[in-house]
Short mmCIF file of C-alpha atoms and ligand atoms in Angstrom, two decimals:
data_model
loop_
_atom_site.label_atom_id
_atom_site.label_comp_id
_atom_site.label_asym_id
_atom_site.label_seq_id
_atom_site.Cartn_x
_atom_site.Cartn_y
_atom_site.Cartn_z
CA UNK A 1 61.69 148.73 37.70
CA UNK A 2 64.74 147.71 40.24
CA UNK A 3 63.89 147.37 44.06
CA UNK A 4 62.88 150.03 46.11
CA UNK A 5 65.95 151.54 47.86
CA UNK A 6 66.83 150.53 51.53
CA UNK A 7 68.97 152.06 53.68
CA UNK A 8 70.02 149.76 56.93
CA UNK A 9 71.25 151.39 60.02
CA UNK A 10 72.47 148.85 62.60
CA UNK A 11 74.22 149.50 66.17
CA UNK A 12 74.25 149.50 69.56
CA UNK A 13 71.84 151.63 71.55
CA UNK A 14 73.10 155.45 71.90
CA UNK A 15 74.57 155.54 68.75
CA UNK A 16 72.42 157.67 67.48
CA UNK A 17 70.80 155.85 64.73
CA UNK A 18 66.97 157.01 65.66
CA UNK A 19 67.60 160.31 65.21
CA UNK A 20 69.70 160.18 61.78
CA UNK A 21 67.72 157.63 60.68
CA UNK A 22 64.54 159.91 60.71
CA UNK A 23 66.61 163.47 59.50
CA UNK A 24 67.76 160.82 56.43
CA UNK A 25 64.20 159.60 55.66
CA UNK A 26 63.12 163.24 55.72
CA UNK A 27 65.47 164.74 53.38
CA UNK A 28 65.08 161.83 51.47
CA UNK A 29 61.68 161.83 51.32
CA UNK A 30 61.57 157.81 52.12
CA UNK A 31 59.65 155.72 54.95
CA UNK A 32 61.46 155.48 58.37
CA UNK A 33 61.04 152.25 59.87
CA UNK A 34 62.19 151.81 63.59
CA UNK A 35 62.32 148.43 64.00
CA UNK A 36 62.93 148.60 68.21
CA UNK A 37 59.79 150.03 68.17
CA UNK A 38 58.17 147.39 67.14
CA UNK A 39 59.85 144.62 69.42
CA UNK A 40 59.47 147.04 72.44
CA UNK A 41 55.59 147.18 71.12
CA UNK A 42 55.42 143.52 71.63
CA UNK A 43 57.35 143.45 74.56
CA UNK A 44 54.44 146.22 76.04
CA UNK A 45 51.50 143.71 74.97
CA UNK A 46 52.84 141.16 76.94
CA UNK A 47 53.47 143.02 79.89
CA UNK A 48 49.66 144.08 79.27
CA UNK A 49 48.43 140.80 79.29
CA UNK A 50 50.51 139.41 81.70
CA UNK A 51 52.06 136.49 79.83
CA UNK A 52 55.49 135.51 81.37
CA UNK A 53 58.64 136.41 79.57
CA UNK A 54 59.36 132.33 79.52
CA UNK A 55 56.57 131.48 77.79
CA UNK A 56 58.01 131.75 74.30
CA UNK A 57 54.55 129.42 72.75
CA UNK A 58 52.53 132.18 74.50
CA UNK A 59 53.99 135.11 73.38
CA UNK A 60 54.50 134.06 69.73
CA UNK A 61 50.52 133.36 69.70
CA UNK A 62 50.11 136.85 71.12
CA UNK A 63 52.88 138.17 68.32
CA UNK A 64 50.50 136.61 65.73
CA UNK A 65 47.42 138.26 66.99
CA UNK A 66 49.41 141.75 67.42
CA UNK A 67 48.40 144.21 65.27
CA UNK A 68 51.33 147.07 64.88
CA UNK A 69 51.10 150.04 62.93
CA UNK A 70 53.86 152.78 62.64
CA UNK A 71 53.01 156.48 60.87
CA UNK A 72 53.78 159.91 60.59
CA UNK A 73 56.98 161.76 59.56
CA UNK A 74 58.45 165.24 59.74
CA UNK A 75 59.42 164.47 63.97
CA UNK A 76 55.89 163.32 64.63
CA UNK A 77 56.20 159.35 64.25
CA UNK A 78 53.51 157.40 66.08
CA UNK A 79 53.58 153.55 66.92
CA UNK A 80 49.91 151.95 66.97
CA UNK A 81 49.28 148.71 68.60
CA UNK A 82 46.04 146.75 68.57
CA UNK A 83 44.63 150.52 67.11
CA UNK A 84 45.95 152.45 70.32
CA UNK A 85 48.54 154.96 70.40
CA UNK A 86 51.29 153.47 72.07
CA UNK A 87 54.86 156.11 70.93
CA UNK A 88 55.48 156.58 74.65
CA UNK A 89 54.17 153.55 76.31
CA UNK A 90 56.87 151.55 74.41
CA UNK A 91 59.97 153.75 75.94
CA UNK A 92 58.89 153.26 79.47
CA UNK A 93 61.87 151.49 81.54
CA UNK A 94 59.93 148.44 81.86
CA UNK A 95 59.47 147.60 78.26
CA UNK A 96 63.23 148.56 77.84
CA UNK A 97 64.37 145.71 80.39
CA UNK A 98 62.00 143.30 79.00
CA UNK A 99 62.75 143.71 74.94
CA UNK A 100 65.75 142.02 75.04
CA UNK A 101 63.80 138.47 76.39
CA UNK A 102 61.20 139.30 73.50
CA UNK A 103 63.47 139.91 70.63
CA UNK A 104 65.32 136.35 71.20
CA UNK A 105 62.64 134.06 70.33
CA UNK A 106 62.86 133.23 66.80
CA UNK A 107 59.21 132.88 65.71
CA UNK A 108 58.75 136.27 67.10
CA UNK A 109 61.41 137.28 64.69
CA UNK A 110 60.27 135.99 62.08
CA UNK A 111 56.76 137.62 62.42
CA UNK A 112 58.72 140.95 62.19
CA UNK A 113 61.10 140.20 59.69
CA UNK A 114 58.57 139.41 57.09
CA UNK A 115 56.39 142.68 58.36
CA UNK A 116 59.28 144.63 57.73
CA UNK A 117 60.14 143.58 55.12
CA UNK A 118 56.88 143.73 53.06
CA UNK A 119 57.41 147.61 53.69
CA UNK A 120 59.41 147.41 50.50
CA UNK A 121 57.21 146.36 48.39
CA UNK A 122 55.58 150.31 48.06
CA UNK A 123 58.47 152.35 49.34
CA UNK A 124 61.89 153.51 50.04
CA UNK A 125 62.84 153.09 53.35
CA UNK A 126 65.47 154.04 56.05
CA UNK A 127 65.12 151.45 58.60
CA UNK A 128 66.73 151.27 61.71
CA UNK A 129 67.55 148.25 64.08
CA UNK A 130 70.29 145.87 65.13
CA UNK A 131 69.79 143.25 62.20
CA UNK A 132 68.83 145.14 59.01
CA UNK A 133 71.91 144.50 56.92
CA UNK A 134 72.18 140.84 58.35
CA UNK A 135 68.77 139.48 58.47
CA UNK A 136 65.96 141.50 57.10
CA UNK A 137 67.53 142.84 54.02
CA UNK A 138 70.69 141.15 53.09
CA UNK A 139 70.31 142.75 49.77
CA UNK A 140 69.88 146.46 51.00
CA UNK A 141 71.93 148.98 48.58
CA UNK A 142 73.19 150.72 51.42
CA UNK A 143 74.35 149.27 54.82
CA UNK A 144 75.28 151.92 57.70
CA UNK A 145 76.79 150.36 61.23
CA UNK A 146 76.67 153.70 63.96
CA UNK A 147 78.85 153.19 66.32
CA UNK A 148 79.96 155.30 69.40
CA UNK A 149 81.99 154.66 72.57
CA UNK A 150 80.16 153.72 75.89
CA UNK A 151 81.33 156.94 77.28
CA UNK A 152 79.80 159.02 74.50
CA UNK A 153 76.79 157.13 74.49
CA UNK A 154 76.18 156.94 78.33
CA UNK A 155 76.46 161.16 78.22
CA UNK A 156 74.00 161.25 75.09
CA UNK A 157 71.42 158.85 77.04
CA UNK A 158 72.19 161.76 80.41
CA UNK A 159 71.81 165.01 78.95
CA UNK A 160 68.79 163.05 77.33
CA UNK A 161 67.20 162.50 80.45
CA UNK A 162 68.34 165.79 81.65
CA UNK A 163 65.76 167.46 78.86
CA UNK A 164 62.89 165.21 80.34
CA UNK A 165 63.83 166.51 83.74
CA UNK A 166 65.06 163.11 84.76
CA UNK A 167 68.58 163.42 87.12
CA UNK A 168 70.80 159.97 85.97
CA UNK A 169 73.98 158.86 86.87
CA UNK A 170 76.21 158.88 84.27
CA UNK A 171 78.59 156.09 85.45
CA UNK A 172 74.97 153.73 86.62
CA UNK A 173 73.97 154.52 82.90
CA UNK A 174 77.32 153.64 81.21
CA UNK A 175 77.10 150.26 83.31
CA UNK A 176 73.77 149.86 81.89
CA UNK A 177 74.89 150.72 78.40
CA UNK A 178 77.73 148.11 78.14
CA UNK A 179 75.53 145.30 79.52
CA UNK A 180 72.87 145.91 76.76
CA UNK A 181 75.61 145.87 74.28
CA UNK A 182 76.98 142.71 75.83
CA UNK A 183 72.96 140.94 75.52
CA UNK A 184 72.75 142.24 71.99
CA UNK A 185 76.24 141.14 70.32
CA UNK A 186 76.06 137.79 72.39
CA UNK A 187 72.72 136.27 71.66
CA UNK A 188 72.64 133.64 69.26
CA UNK A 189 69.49 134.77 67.36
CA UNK A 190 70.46 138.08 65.27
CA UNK A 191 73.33 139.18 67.04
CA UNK A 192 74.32 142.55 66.22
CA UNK A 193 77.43 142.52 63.96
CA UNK A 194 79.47 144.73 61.77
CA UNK A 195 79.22 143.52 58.48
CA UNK A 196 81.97 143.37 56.51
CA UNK A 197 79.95 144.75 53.17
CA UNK A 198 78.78 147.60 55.87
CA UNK A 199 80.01 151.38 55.97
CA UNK A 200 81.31 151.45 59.39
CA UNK A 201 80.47 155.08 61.20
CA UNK A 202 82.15 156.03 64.71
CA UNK A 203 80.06 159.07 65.59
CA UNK A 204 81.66 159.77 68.75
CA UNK A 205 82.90 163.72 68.14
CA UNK A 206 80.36 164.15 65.12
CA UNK A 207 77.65 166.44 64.84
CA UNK A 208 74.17 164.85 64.20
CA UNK A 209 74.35 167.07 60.22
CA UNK A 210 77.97 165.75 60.30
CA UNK A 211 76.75 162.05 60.21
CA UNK A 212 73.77 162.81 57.97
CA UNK A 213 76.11 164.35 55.17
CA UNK A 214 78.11 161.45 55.40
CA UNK A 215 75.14 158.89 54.77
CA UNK A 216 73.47 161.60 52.76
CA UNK A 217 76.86 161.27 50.28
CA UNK A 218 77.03 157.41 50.20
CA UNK A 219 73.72 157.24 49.33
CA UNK A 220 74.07 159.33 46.17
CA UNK A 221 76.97 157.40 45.13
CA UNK A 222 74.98 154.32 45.11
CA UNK A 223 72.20 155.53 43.72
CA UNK A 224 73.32 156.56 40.50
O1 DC B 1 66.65 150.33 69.38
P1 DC B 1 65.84 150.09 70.63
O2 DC B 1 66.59 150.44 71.89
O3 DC B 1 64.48 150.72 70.59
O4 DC B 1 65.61 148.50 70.66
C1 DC B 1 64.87 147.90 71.69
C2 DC B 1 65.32 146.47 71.89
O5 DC B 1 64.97 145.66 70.77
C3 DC B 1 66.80 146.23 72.14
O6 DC B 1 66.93 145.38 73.27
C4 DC B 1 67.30 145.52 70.92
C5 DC B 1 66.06 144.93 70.31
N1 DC B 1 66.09 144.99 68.84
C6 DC B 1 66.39 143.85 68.15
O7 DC B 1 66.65 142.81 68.75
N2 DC B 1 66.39 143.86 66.79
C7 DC B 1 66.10 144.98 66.11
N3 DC B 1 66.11 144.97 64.77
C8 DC B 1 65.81 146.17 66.81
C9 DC B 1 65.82 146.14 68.18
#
């Protein structure tokens, strides 16, 4: 028997990937992996434990000792770490800011990297992240990069926090938007990119089904 199937999904925050990632690995019936979730996990332990965002030797001794679990499917996904239930810990602003200082130490990396990608060994998988295609599986059958303008993005992320009956500014959370993008394209360690072997997606004025369908289609193409 081949490989197990992967589908990467890379791009910038906002672009939708979480949710169309999950509706994929649904109708698809394979694993969802977010892999954010795991470096915002992380990025919560240390916080916990109160070991200083310079301190890469520290934290990578912490990353080895982390135990991180993710479950669940059909909407309900769950993100364990050290055996505690940490899904909404991890999306606290906090964690957010801090991620980025987290996900650039190599070592730290590379403990993920080889975590996700021993999830292939029993299943299918969508995963989701900013280095799929590039780094964890160079070989995936089907690379996805979501894209959307900041504009589009920064009103997703505000009638997002609208629903949670959080008031934003949409212009503070554009501004926020572009510098994240700016961090994550620029950093020398797994830099997001657009691959040229990737299926390049601008979502801005597409449905959520819309972009699913599309993905949905390439998929079968490659499959058969
Ligand atoms: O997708 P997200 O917003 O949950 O990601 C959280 C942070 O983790 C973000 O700063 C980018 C980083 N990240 C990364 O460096 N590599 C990944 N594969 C996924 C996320």
């Amino acid at each position: 028997m081949g490989k197990k199937f992967v589908i990467a999904i890379d791009g910038p925050a906002g672009s939708g990937k979480s949710t169309v990632a999950k509706l994929i690995a649904e109708r698809l019936g394979f694993l969802y992996v977010d892999t954010g979730a795991m470096y915002r996990a992380l990025t919560l332990k240390a916080i916990n434990e109160k070991i200083p965002f310079s301190d890469a030797e520290g934290l990578t001794a912490m990353a080895r000792a982390a135990k991180i679990e993710l479950s669940g499917k059909f909407s309900k996904y769950t993100i364990f770490l050290d055996g505690k239930n940490v899904s909404d810990a991890v999306r606290a602003e906090e964690v957010s800011k801090g991620t980025q200082f987290v996900a650039s130490i190599l070592p730290i990396r590379e403990i993920l990297w080889k975590m996700q990608r021993d999830f292939r060994d029993n299943h299918d998988i969508v995963m989701e992240g900013r280095d799929i295609g590039s780094k964890v599986f160079p070989d995936a059958q089907l690379k996805v990069f979501l894209d959307a303008t900041a504009k589009e993005r920064a009103k997703r992320r505000y009638l997002q926090l609208r629903e949670m009956g959080i008031d934003g500014n949409i212009e503070d959370i554009e501004r926020d938007i572009l510098q994240r993008d700016e961090k994550d394209r620029q950093r020398s360690i797994s830099p997001l990119v657009k691959l040229s072997d990737a299926v390049y997606i601008d979502t801005t004025g597409l449905t959520i089904p819309q972009v699913v369908e599309k993905i949905l289609s390439l998929y079968s193409d490659r499959s058969r």
